[in-house]
Amino acid sequence: MSYINFKGTVKKINLKSSEETEITISIPASELDGQYNTLQSMLELKVIGGLDSQIVTYKVLKNARTGKPITKYTVDDGGVVSVAKPEGEQLSMDLGLPPEKVEVKADPEQIDLEVIQDFILSGLAPRFDDMQYDFLEITERLAGGDTYLKIAADIGMGVGVFVVMVDEYRKRVAPMAAKWDEWRKGQVNTVPPKKDDEPVEGQPADQQDETNTDPSEQPESDDSGKSEGDQNPDTDTDPEPVVDKDELENYILKARPTFEDITLDFPTLLKQRREEGKTWMQIATSIGLTSGQLTTKWSAYKKKVAKQMKNGGAA
């Protein structure tokens, strides 16, 4: 089975007939790095896929007279977002007056999906009583390349219902994610670097000084300039074996498989994730990578491990 993952822009939708619709998607060349040959192999083949908008639109309730949001949020020093008591309601309580009746309107707001994903991956996004699924794990799996169809099947839910549920959760946490994003950007601007070769404490790895000497953070012009650890392991177009998630992770912890083109010690990182309760974003920051870089490498590593398991433990 061939598989590629990318981000692009829908440029045109052409309803060619009642039975066929043509969609044109523009994809940056960098998104297909290491995947172009796989894409070519799919020409004229039937494929299955989905489009996930990178912009989330949600409603914000505002005071119709002042235009200010009814619900406001505060962020503490650790990045935890809380609901602030509305000013009018607090004043009414202080004076012993009945609450002021406020005319409310709902205005649409937009936020990048990446901001919401980062907020969820930080481990600071809230849970809701009527949505008991592990959205942190769901987001990690989506970032790692799993499809909505596969995750929905794993939890025994129809893919349409699953997508609606994930979208609803993202919309609920969107205003908190926006406030959290303001906070983390403020952390970047106010915390000075310790040394030229050290990351800033409390600063997300993907927003540190671009002079970072970590080879994995350097721009890559061609394959000849990459170090051994930076060779793209995703160019392999062999079919990906299907292995149970828990079975695969237990094998990683027990056998601790290694590969020449993947230098990260994933067995140790996975152990931190399980035993210390760290999120992938926290782990990525601790080793100087962005969450996106880490999940890409993690997906490539799991694919190789799955093949090794299918081959009876041989690399």
PDB file of C-alpha atoms in Angstrom:
ATOM      1  CA  MET A   1       0.000   0.000   0.000  1.00  0.00           C
ATOM      2  CA  SER A   2       1.310   3.463  -0.911  1.00  0.00           C
ATOM      3  CA  TYR A   3       0.634   6.422   1.366  1.00  0.00           C
ATOM      4  CA  ILE A   4       1.579  10.119   1.437  1.00  0.00           C
ATOM      5  CA  ASN A   5       0.726  12.933   3.832  1.00  0.00           C
ATOM      6  CA  PHE A   6       0.715  16.630   2.895  1.00  0.00           C
ATOM      7  CA  LYS A   7      -0.730  20.088   3.461  1.00  0.00           C
ATOM      8  CA  GLY A   8      -2.019  22.101   0.511  1.00  0.00           C
ATOM      9  CA  THR A   9      -4.621  24.585  -0.725  1.00  0.00           C
ATOM     10  CA  VAL A  10      -7.827  23.702  -2.559  1.00  0.00           C
ATOM     11  CA  LYS A  11      -7.641  25.782  -5.736  1.00  0.00           C
ATOM     12  CA  LYS A  12     -10.579  24.575  -7.819  1.00  0.00           C
ATOM     13  CA  ILE A  13     -13.666  22.362  -7.595  1.00  0.00           C
ATOM     14  CA  ASN A  14     -15.139  21.237 -10.891  1.00  0.00           C
ATOM     15  CA  LEU A  15     -18.440  19.344 -10.968  1.00  0.00           C
ATOM     16  CA  LYS A  16     -17.735  17.433 -14.186  1.00  0.00           C
ATOM     17  CA  SER A  17     -20.918  15.373 -14.006  1.00  0.00           C
ATOM     18  CA  SER A  18     -23.485  14.087 -11.535  1.00  0.00           C
ATOM     19  CA  GLU A  19     -21.120  11.178 -10.855  1.00  0.00           C
ATOM     20  CA  GLU A  20     -17.725  12.873 -10.889  1.00  0.00           C
ATOM     21  CA  THR A  21     -16.180  15.914  -9.207  1.00  0.00           C
ATOM     22  CA  GLU A  22     -12.644  17.111  -9.970  1.00  0.00           C
ATOM     23  CA  ILE A  23     -10.675  18.813  -7.194  1.00  0.00           C
ATOM     24  CA  THR A  24      -7.432  20.702  -7.819  1.00  0.00           C
ATOM     25  CA  ILE A  25      -5.076  20.949  -4.837  1.00  0.00           C
ATOM     26  CA  SER A  26      -1.884  23.036  -4.867  1.00  0.00           C
ATOM     27  CA  ILE A  27       0.858  21.447  -2.722  1.00  0.00           C
ATOM     28  CA  PRO A  28       4.156  23.215  -1.819  1.00  0.00           C
ATOM     29  CA  ALA A  29       7.199  21.302  -3.075  1.00  0.00           C
ATOM     30  CA  SER A  30       8.531  21.017   0.490  1.00  0.00           C
ATOM     31  CA  GLU A  31       5.425  19.043   1.501  1.00  0.00           C
ATOM     32  CA  LEU A  32       6.230  16.336  -1.058  1.00  0.00           C
ATOM     33  CA  ASP A  33       9.915  16.079  -0.128  1.00  0.00           C
ATOM     34  CA  GLY A  34      10.689  12.376  -0.124  1.00  0.00           C
ATOM     35  CA  GLN A  35       7.144  11.494  -1.212  1.00  0.00           C
ATOM     36  CA  TYR A  36       7.069  12.485  -4.884  1.00  0.00           C
ATOM     37  CA  ASN A  37       7.920   9.032  -6.199  1.00  0.00           C
ATOM     38  CA  THR A  38       5.146   7.549  -4.068  1.00  0.00           C
ATOM     39  CA  LEU A  39       2.719  10.137  -5.441  1.00  0.00           C
ATOM     40  CA  GLN A  40       3.761   9.287  -8.996  1.00  0.00           C
ATOM     41  CA  SER A  41       3.080   5.617  -8.354  1.00  0.00           C
ATOM     42  CA  MET A  42      -0.533   6.520  -7.497  1.00  0.00           C
ATOM     43  CA  LEU A  43      -1.285   8.089 -10.891  1.00  0.00           C
ATOM     44  CA  GLU A  44      -4.553   6.698 -12.320  1.00  0.00           C
ATOM     45  CA  LEU A  45      -5.019   4.506  -9.218  1.00  0.00           C
ATOM     46  CA  LYS A  46      -8.035   4.619  -6.927  1.00  0.00           C
ATOM     47  CA  VAL A  47      -7.172   6.217  -3.579  1.00  0.00           C
ATOM     48  CA  ILE A  48      -8.978   7.029  -0.362  1.00  0.00           C
ATOM     49  CA  GLY A  49      -8.394  10.241   1.541  1.00  0.00           C
ATOM     50  CA  GLY A  50      -9.880  13.260   3.233  1.00  0.00           C
ATOM     51  CA  LEU A  51      -9.374  17.003   3.437  1.00  0.00           C
ATOM     52  CA  ASP A  52      -8.837  18.536   6.862  1.00  0.00           C
ATOM     53  CA  SER A  53      -9.161  22.329   6.863  1.00  0.00           C
ATOM     54  CA  GLN A  54      -6.178  24.038   8.487  1.00  0.00           C
ATOM     55  CA  ILE A  55      -8.432  26.867   9.671  1.00  0.00           C
ATOM     56  CA  VAL A  56     -10.966  26.310  12.459  1.00  0.00           C
ATOM     57  CA  THR A  57     -13.973  28.645  12.589  1.00  0.00           C
ATOM     58  CA  TYR A  58     -15.752  29.006  15.929  1.00  0.00           C
ATOM     59  CA  LYS A  59     -18.325  31.307  17.504  1.00  0.00           C
ATOM     60  CA  VAL A  60     -17.528  33.901  20.169  1.00  0.00           C
ATOM     61  CA  LEU A  61     -20.378  35.321  22.243  1.00  0.00           C
ATOM     62  CA  LYS A  62     -19.983  39.091  22.564  1.00  0.00           C
ATOM     63  CA  ASN A  63     -21.751  41.979  24.261  1.00  0.00           C
ATOM     64  CA  ALA A  64     -23.833  43.461  21.451  1.00  0.00           C
ATOM     65  CA  ARG A  65     -23.344  46.973  22.820  1.00  0.00           C
ATOM     66  CA  THR A  66     -19.616  46.951  23.574  1.00  0.00           C
ATOM     67  CA  GLY A  67     -18.461  44.261  21.151  1.00  0.00           C
ATOM     68  CA  LYS A  68     -16.387  42.638  23.921  1.00  0.00           C
ATOM     69  CA  PRO A  69     -16.408  38.857  24.507  1.00  0.00           C
ATOM     70  CA  ILE A  70     -18.789  37.673  27.233  1.00  0.00           C
ATOM     71  CA  THR A  71     -16.303  35.049  28.404  1.00  0.00           C
ATOM     72  CA  LYS A  72     -12.720  36.098  29.042  1.00  0.00           C
ATOM     73  CA  TYR A  73      -9.699  33.934  29.841  1.00  0.00           C
ATOM     74  CA  THR A  74      -6.581  34.292  31.949  1.00  0.00           C
ATOM     75  CA  VAL A  75      -3.338  32.310  31.752  1.00  0.00           C
ATOM     76  CA  ASP A  76      -1.101  31.586  34.739  1.00  0.00           C
ATOM     77  CA  ASP A  77       2.694  31.296  34.700  1.00  0.00           C
ATOM     78  CA  GLY A  78       2.471  27.616  33.776  1.00  0.00           C
ATOM     79  CA  GLY A  79       0.271  28.193  30.738  1.00  0.00           C
ATOM     80  CA  VAL A  80      -2.945  26.938  32.365  1.00  0.00           C
ATOM     81  CA  VAL A  81      -5.978  28.747  30.914  1.00  0.00           C
ATOM     82  CA  SER A  82      -8.901  29.614  33.212  1.00  0.00           C
ATOM     83  CA  VAL A  83     -12.220  31.394  32.739  1.00  0.00           C
ATOM     84  CA  ALA A  84     -12.203  34.881  34.247  1.00  0.00           C
ATOM     85  CA  LYS A  85     -15.266  36.156  36.112  1.00  0.00           C
ATOM     86  CA  PRO A  86     -17.175  38.579  33.811  1.00  0.00           C
ATOM     87  CA  GLU A  87     -16.692  42.190  34.953  1.00  0.00           C
ATOM     88  CA  GLY A  88     -20.426  43.033  35.032  1.00  0.00           C
ATOM     89  CA  GLU A  89     -21.275  39.890  36.972  1.00  0.00           C
ATOM     90  CA  GLN A  90     -18.522  40.557  39.514  1.00  0.00           C
ATOM     91  CA  LEU A  91     -19.702  44.141  39.988  1.00  0.00           C
ATOM     92  CA  SER A  92     -23.301  42.971  40.521  1.00  0.00           C
ATOM     93  CA  MET A  93     -22.122  40.485  43.157  1.00  0.00           C
ATOM     94  CA  ASP A  94     -20.049  43.126  44.958  1.00  0.00           C
ATOM     95  CA  LEU A  95     -22.963  45.591  45.100  1.00  0.00           C
ATOM     96  CA  GLY A  96     -25.671  43.003  45.779  1.00  0.00           C
ATOM     97  CA  LEU A  97     -27.520  43.953  42.588  1.00  0.00           C
ATOM     98  CA  PRO A  98     -29.313  41.629  40.160  1.00  0.00           C
ATOM     99  CA  PRO A  99     -27.181  40.625  37.165  1.00  0.00           C
ATOM    100  CA  GLU A 100     -27.300  43.066  34.270  1.00  0.00           C
ATOM    101  CA  LYS A 101     -29.188  41.778  31.258  1.00  0.00           C
ATOM    102  CA  VAL A 102     -26.826  41.851  28.310  1.00  0.00           C
ATOM    103  CA  GLU A 103     -27.813  41.547  24.677  1.00  0.00           C
ATOM    104  CA  VAL A 104     -25.539  38.939  23.155  1.00  0.00           C
ATOM    105  CA  LYS A 105     -24.403  38.307  19.595  1.00  0.00           C
ATOM    106  CA  ALA A 106     -22.308  35.447  18.174  1.00  0.00           C
ATOM    107  CA  ASP A 107     -19.424  36.485  15.936  1.00  0.00           C
ATOM    108  CA  PRO A 108     -17.333  34.008  13.940  1.00  0.00           C
ATOM    109  CA  GLU A 109     -13.607  33.869  14.695  1.00  0.00           C
ATOM    110  CA  GLN A 110     -10.877  31.877  12.977  1.00  0.00           C
ATOM    111  CA  ILE A 111      -7.709  30.229  14.268  1.00  0.00           C
ATOM    112  CA  ASP A 112      -5.026  28.059  12.688  1.00  0.00           C
ATOM    113  CA  LEU A 113      -5.557  24.361  13.350  1.00  0.00           C
ATOM    114  CA  GLU A 114      -1.844  24.120  14.197  1.00  0.00           C
ATOM    115  CA  VAL A 115      -2.359  26.421  17.212  1.00  0.00           C
ATOM    116  CA  ILE A 116      -5.171  24.195  18.523  1.00  0.00           C
ATOM    117  CA  GLN A 117      -3.086  21.064  17.948  1.00  0.00           C
ATOM    118  CA  ASP A 118      -0.121  22.575  19.816  1.00  0.00           C
ATOM    119  CA  PHE A 119      -2.430  23.548  22.688  1.00  0.00           C
ATOM    120  CA  ILE A 120      -3.822  20.011  22.921  1.00  0.00           C
ATOM    121  CA  LEU A 121      -0.366  18.428  22.604  1.00  0.00           C
ATOM    122  CA  SER A 122       0.882  20.650  25.447  1.00  0.00           C
ATOM    123  CA  GLY A 123      -1.378  18.647  27.769  1.00  0.00           C
ATOM    124  CA  LEU A 124      -3.135  21.827  28.956  1.00  0.00           C
ATOM    125  CA  ALA A 125      -6.366  21.506  26.981  1.00  0.00           C
ATOM    126  CA  PRO A 126      -9.414  20.716  29.156  1.00  0.00           C
ATOM    127  CA  ARG A 127     -11.616  17.631  29.205  1.00  0.00           C
ATOM    128  CA  PHE A 128     -15.400  17.882  29.015  1.00  0.00           C
ATOM    129  CA  ASP A 129     -17.892  15.645  30.824  1.00  0.00           C
ATOM    130  CA  ASP A 130     -19.847  14.973  27.636  1.00  0.00           C
ATOM    131  CA  MET A 131     -16.706  14.197  25.584  1.00  0.00           C
ATOM    132  CA  GLN A 132     -14.797  11.468  27.414  1.00  0.00           C
ATOM    133  CA  TYR A 133     -12.415  10.415  24.643  1.00  0.00           C
ATOM    134  CA  ASP A 134      -8.660  10.989  24.900  1.00  0.00           C
ATOM    135  CA  PHE A 135      -8.245  13.919  22.515  1.00  0.00           C
ATOM    136  CA  LEU A 136      -4.552  14.222  23.401  1.00  0.00           C
ATOM    137  CA  GLU A 137      -3.905  10.728  22.055  1.00  0.00           C
ATOM    138  CA  ILE A 138      -6.196  11.356  19.074  1.00  0.00           C
ATOM    139  CA  THR A 139      -4.274  14.532  18.202  1.00  0.00           C
ATOM    140  CA  GLU A 140      -0.929  12.767  18.587  1.00  0.00           C
ATOM    141  CA  ARG A 141      -2.076   9.988  16.251  1.00  0.00           C
ATOM    142  CA  LEU A 142      -3.367  12.444  13.654  1.00  0.00           C
ATOM    143  CA  ALA A 143      -0.097  14.401  13.836  1.00  0.00           C
ATOM    144  CA  GLY A 144       1.778  11.120  13.446  1.00  0.00           C
ATOM    145  CA  GLY A 145      -0.002  10.273  10.197  1.00  0.00           C
ATOM    146  CA  ASP A 146      -2.927   8.084  11.297  1.00  0.00           C
ATOM    147  CA  THR A 147      -6.147   8.734   9.394  1.00  0.00           C
ATOM    148  CA  TYR A 148      -9.539   9.655  10.840  1.00  0.00           C
ATOM    149  CA  LEU A 149     -10.838   6.394   9.365  1.00  0.00           C
ATOM    150  CA  LYS A 150      -8.267   4.258  11.214  1.00  0.00           C
ATOM    151  CA  ILE A 151      -8.672   6.003  14.580  1.00  0.00           C
ATOM    152  CA  ALA A 152     -12.474   5.887  14.320  1.00  0.00           C
ATOM    153  CA  ALA A 153     -12.316   2.169  13.606  1.00  0.00           C
ATOM    154  CA  ASP A 154      -9.968   1.622  16.580  1.00  0.00           C
ATOM    155  CA  ILE A 155     -12.433   3.211  19.008  1.00  0.00           C
ATOM    156  CA  GLY A 156     -15.484   1.604  17.397  1.00  0.00           C
ATOM    157  CA  MET A 157     -17.074   4.753  15.978  1.00  0.00           C
ATOM    158  CA  GLY A 158     -18.325   5.665  12.504  1.00  0.00           C
ATOM    159  CA  VAL A 159     -15.843   7.952  10.769  1.00  0.00           C
ATOM    160  CA  GLY A 160     -18.492  10.638  10.089  1.00  0.00           C
ATOM    161  CA  VAL A 161     -19.509  10.797  13.762  1.00  0.00           C
ATOM    162  CA  PHE A 162     -15.841  10.750  14.803  1.00  0.00           C
ATOM    163  CA  VAL A 163     -14.915  13.704  12.555  1.00  0.00           C
ATOM    164  CA  VAL A 164     -17.856  15.746  13.876  1.00  0.00           C
ATOM    165  CA  MET A 165     -16.786  14.962  17.465  1.00  0.00           C
ATOM    166  CA  VAL A 166     -13.163  16.009  16.864  1.00  0.00           C
ATOM    167  CA  ASP A 167     -14.316  19.198  15.126  1.00  0.00           C
ATOM    168  CA  GLU A 168     -16.650  20.038  18.031  1.00  0.00           C
ATOM    169  CA  TYR A 169     -13.843  19.544  20.567  1.00  0.00           C
ATOM    170  CA  ARG A 170     -11.503  21.781  18.572  1.00  0.00           C
ATOM    171  CA  LYS A 171     -14.134  24.517  18.435  1.00  0.00           C
ATOM    172  CA  ARG A 172     -14.710  24.308  22.197  1.00  0.00           C
ATOM    173  CA  VAL A 173     -11.040  24.701  23.053  1.00  0.00           C
ATOM    174  CA  ALA A 174     -10.326  27.230  20.269  1.00  0.00           C
ATOM    175  CA  PRO A 175     -10.787  30.429  22.370  1.00  0.00           C
ATOM    176  CA  MET A 176      -8.590  28.950  25.121  1.00  0.00           C
ATOM    177  CA  ALA A 177      -5.991  27.923  22.532  1.00  0.00           C
ATOM    178  CA  ALA A 178      -5.965  31.484  21.181  1.00  0.00           C
ATOM    179  CA  LYS A 179      -5.322  32.900  24.665  1.00  0.00           C
ATOM    180  CA  TRP A 180      -2.650  30.236  25.339  1.00  0.00           C
ATOM    181  CA  ASP A 181      -0.980  31.110  22.024  1.00  0.00           C
ATOM    182  CA  GLU A 182      -0.777  34.762  23.105  1.00  0.00           C
ATOM    183  CA  TRP A 183       0.814  33.632  26.372  1.00  0.00           C
ATOM    184  CA  ARG A 184       3.481  31.425  24.745  1.00  0.00           C
ATOM    185  CA  LYS A 185       4.393  34.180  22.268  1.00  0.00           C
ATOM    186  CA  GLY A 186       4.776  36.534  25.215  1.00  0.00           C
ATOM    187  CA  GLN A 187       7.083  34.001  26.866  1.00  0.00           C
ATOM    188  CA  VAL A 188       9.293  34.031  23.774  1.00  0.00           C
ATOM    189  CA  ASN A 189       9.499  37.819  23.778  1.00  0.00           C
ATOM    190  CA  THR A 190      10.170  38.286  27.488  1.00  0.00           C
ATOM    191  CA  VAL A 191      12.540  35.441  28.413  1.00  0.00           C
ATOM    192  CA  PRO A 192      16.145  36.203  27.344  1.00  0.00           C
ATOM    193  CA  PRO A 193      18.354  33.400  25.994  1.00  0.00           C
ATOM    194  CA  LYS A 194      20.835  31.912  28.475  1.00  0.00           C
ATOM    195  CA  LYS A 195      23.579  31.169  25.964  1.00  0.00           C
ATOM    196  CA  ASP A 196      23.917  31.059  22.197  1.00  0.00           C
ATOM    197  CA  ASP A 197      23.990  27.254  22.233  1.00  0.00           C
ATOM    198  CA  GLU A 198      21.292  26.643  24.859  1.00  0.00           C
ATOM    199  CA  PRO A 199      17.514  26.638  24.411  1.00  0.00           C
ATOM    200  CA  VAL A 200      15.496  29.269  26.247  1.00  0.00           C
ATOM    201  CA  GLU A 201      13.825  27.884  29.362  1.00  0.00           C
ATOM    202  CA  GLY A 202      10.058  27.771  28.917  1.00  0.00           C
ATOM    203  CA  GLN A 203      10.264  28.623  25.220  1.00  0.00           C
ATOM    204  CA  PRO A 204       8.747  26.255  22.607  1.00  0.00           C
ATOM    205  CA  ALA A 205      11.474  24.577  20.563  1.00  0.00           C
ATOM    206  CA  ASP A 206       9.967  25.641  17.231  1.00  0.00           C
ATOM    207  CA  GLN A 207      10.214  29.337  18.247  1.00  0.00           C
ATOM    208  CA  GLN A 208      13.804  29.386  19.499  1.00  0.00           C
ATOM    209  CA  ASP A 209      16.616  31.285  17.833  1.00  0.00           C
ATOM    210  CA  GLU A 210      17.093  30.018  14.288  1.00  0.00           C
ATOM    211  CA  THR A 211      20.867  29.830  14.891  1.00  0.00           C
ATOM    212  CA  ASN A 212      20.322  26.591  16.817  1.00  0.00           C
ATOM    213  CA  THR A 213      23.288  24.366  16.074  1.00  0.00           C
ATOM    214  CA  ASP A 214      21.263  21.152  16.234  1.00  0.00           C
ATOM    215  CA  PRO A 215      21.701  19.593  12.764  1.00  0.00           C
ATOM    216  CA  SER A 216      18.060  18.499  12.719  1.00  0.00           C
ATOM    217  CA  GLU A 217      17.030  22.187  12.850  1.00  0.00           C
ATOM    218  CA  GLN A 218      19.183  23.312   9.920  1.00  0.00           C
ATOM    219  CA  PRO A 219      17.720  23.923   6.445  1.00  0.00           C
ATOM    220  CA  GLU A 220      18.415  21.157   3.979  1.00  0.00           C
ATOM    221  CA  SER A 221      19.307  22.051   0.378  1.00  0.00           C
ATOM    222  CA  ASP A 222      19.803  18.517  -0.908  1.00  0.00           C
ATOM    223  CA  ASP A 223      20.372  14.948   0.249  1.00  0.00           C
ATOM    224  CA  SER A 224      24.164  15.255   0.003  1.00  0.00           C
ATOM    225  CA  GLY A 225      24.212  17.892   2.724  1.00  0.00           C
ATOM    226  CA  LYS A 226      22.220  15.896   5.256  1.00  0.00           C
ATOM    227  CA  SER A 227      23.808  14.180   8.168  1.00  0.00           C
ATOM    228  CA  GLU A 228      23.203  10.501   8.763  1.00  0.00           C
ATOM    229  CA  GLY A 229      20.469  11.235  11.306  1.00  0.00           C
ATOM    230  CA  ASP A 230      18.679  13.632   8.955  1.00  0.00           C
ATOM    231  CA  GLN A 231      18.237  11.336   5.993  1.00  0.00           C
ATOM    232  CA  ASN A 232      14.521  11.166   5.243  1.00  0.00           C
ATOM    233  CA  PRO A 233      13.337   7.684   6.222  1.00  0.00           C
ATOM    234  CA  ASP A 234       9.940   8.185   4.602  1.00  0.00           C
ATOM    235  CA  THR A 235      11.050   7.530   1.022  1.00  0.00           C
ATOM    236  CA  ASP A 236      10.411   3.818   1.432  1.00  0.00           C
ATOM    237  CA  THR A 237       7.376   2.925  -0.682  1.00  0.00           C
ATOM    238  CA  ASP A 238       7.020  -0.675   0.509  1.00  0.00           C
ATOM    239  CA  PRO A 239       3.606  -1.635   1.926  1.00  0.00           C
ATOM    240  CA  GLU A 240       3.230  -0.672   5.590  1.00  0.00           C
ATOM    241  CA  PRO A 241       2.439  -3.674   7.814  1.00  0.00           C
ATOM    242  CA  VAL A 242      -0.583  -3.391  10.079  1.00  0.00           C
ATOM    243  CA  VAL A 243       0.383  -4.019  13.725  1.00  0.00           C
ATOM    244  CA  ASP A 244      -1.661  -3.419  16.869  1.00  0.00           C
ATOM    245  CA  LYS A 245      -0.581  -0.164  18.551  1.00  0.00           C
ATOM    246  CA  ASP A 246      -0.075  -1.646  22.037  1.00  0.00           C
ATOM    247  CA  GLU A 247       1.704  -4.703  20.635  1.00  0.00           C
ATOM    248  CA  LEU A 248       4.058  -2.484  18.646  1.00  0.00           C
ATOM    249  CA  GLU A 249       4.876  -0.201  21.591  1.00  0.00           C
ATOM    250  CA  ASN A 250       5.461  -3.147  23.925  1.00  0.00           C
ATOM    251  CA  TYR A 251       7.845  -4.624  21.351  1.00  0.00           C
ATOM    252  CA  ILE A 252       9.715  -1.300  21.165  1.00  0.00           C
ATOM    253  CA  LEU A 253      10.142  -1.189  24.953  1.00  0.00           C
ATOM    254  CA  LYS A 254      11.276  -4.818  25.166  1.00  0.00           C
ATOM    255  CA  ALA A 255      13.419  -5.278  22.025  1.00  0.00           C
ATOM    256  CA  ARG A 256      14.608  -1.634  21.763  1.00  0.00           C
ATOM    257  CA  PRO A 257      15.104  -1.839  17.953  1.00  0.00           C
ATOM    258  CA  THR A 258      17.509   0.628  16.324  1.00  0.00           C
ATOM    259  CA  PHE A 259      18.055   1.705  12.705  1.00  0.00           C
ATOM    260  CA  GLU A 260      21.048   3.408  11.095  1.00  0.00           C
ATOM    261  CA  ASP A 261      19.009   6.216   9.529  1.00  0.00           C
ATOM    262  CA  ILE A 262      17.067   7.046  12.732  1.00  0.00           C
ATOM    263  CA  THR A 263      19.327   8.295  15.515  1.00  0.00           C
ATOM    264  CA  LEU A 264      16.691   9.220  18.111  1.00  0.00           C
ATOM    265  CA  ASP A 265      16.407   6.793  21.047  1.00  0.00           C
ATOM    266  CA  PHE A 266      12.670   6.172  20.690  1.00  0.00           C
ATOM    267  CA  PRO A 267      12.531   3.288  23.223  1.00  0.00           C
ATOM    268  CA  THR A 268      13.733   5.702  25.922  1.00  0.00           C
ATOM    269  CA  LEU A 269      11.407   8.481  24.726  1.00  0.00           C
ATOM    270  CA  LEU A 270       8.462   6.084  24.699  1.00  0.00           C
ATOM    271  CA  LYS A 271       9.340   4.974  28.231  1.00  0.00           C
ATOM    272  CA  GLN A 272       9.263   8.640  29.334  1.00  0.00           C
ATOM    273  CA  ARG A 273       5.879   9.025  27.684  1.00  0.00           C
ATOM    274  CA  ARG A 274       4.422   5.981  29.453  1.00  0.00           C
ATOM    275  CA  GLU A 275       6.068   6.097  32.880  1.00  0.00           C
ATOM    276  CA  GLU A 276       6.474   9.837  33.399  1.00  0.00           C
ATOM    277  CA  GLY A 277       3.251  10.889  31.654  1.00  0.00           C
ATOM    278  CA  LYS A 278       5.041  13.317  29.330  1.00  0.00           C
ATOM    279  CA  THR A 279       3.339  14.476  26.132  1.00  0.00           C
ATOM    280  CA  TRP A 280       5.112  14.241  22.774  1.00  0.00           C
ATOM    281  CA  MET A 281       5.273  18.046  22.716  1.00  0.00           C
ATOM    282  CA  GLN A 282       7.107  18.103  26.058  1.00  0.00           C
ATOM    283  CA  ILE A 283       9.485  15.401  24.842  1.00  0.00           C
ATOM    284  CA  ALA A 284      10.069  17.241  21.561  1.00  0.00           C
ATOM    285  CA  THR A 285      10.931  20.444  23.427  1.00  0.00           C
ATOM    286  CA  SER A 286      13.331  18.582  25.740  1.00  0.00           C
ATOM    287  CA  ILE A 287      15.363  17.271  22.780  1.00  0.00           C
ATOM    288  CA  GLY A 288      15.263  20.475  20.715  1.00  0.00           C
ATOM    289  CA  LEU A 289      12.701  19.459  18.087  1.00  0.00           C
ATOM    290  CA  THR A 290       9.261  20.756  17.154  1.00  0.00           C
ATOM    291  CA  SER A 291       6.312  18.459  17.799  1.00  0.00           C
ATOM    292  CA  GLY A 292       5.843  18.109  14.040  1.00  0.00           C
ATOM    293  CA  GLN A 293       9.446  17.008  13.489  1.00  0.00           C
ATOM    294  CA  LEU A 294       9.238  14.475  16.304  1.00  0.00           C
ATOM    295  CA  THR A 295       5.944  12.948  15.181  1.00  0.00           C
ATOM    296  CA  THR A 296       7.273  12.596  11.619  1.00  0.00           C
ATOM    297  CA  LYS A 297      10.353  10.738  12.863  1.00  0.00           C
ATOM    298  CA  TRP A 298       8.206   8.672  15.262  1.00  0.00           C
ATOM    299  CA  SER A 299       5.916   7.588  12.417  1.00  0.00           C
ATOM    300  CA  ALA A 300       8.914   6.550  10.286  1.00  0.00           C
ATOM    301  CA  TYR A 301      10.384   4.632  13.229  1.00  0.00           C
ATOM    302  CA  LYS A 302       7.118   2.783  13.949  1.00  0.00           C
ATOM    303  CA  LYS A 303       6.843   1.784  10.292  1.00  0.00           C
ATOM    304  CA  LYS A 304      10.318   0.231  10.367  1.00  0.00           C
ATOM    305  CA  VAL A 305       9.589  -1.534  13.652  1.00  0.00           C
ATOM    306  CA  ALA A 306       6.353  -2.951  12.248  1.00  0.00           C
ATOM    307  CA  LYS A 307       8.270  -4.370   9.262  1.00  0.00           C
ATOM    308  CA  GLN A 308      10.858  -5.836  11.614  1.00  0.00           C
ATOM    309  CA  MET A 309       8.121  -7.529  13.628  1.00  0.00           C
ATOM    310  CA  LYS A 310       6.565  -8.979  10.479  1.00  0.00           C
ATOM    311  CA  ASN A 311       9.990 -10.312   9.474  1.00  0.00           C
ATOM    312  CA  GLY A 312      10.340 -12.206  12.729  1.00  0.00           C
ATOM    313  CA  GLY A 313      12.576  -9.618  14.409  1.00  0.00           C
ATOM    314  CA  ALA A 314      15.053  -9.218  11.556  1.00  0.00           C
ATOM    315  CA  ALA A 315      15.839  -5.672  10.489  1.00  0.00           C
TER     316      ALA A 315
END
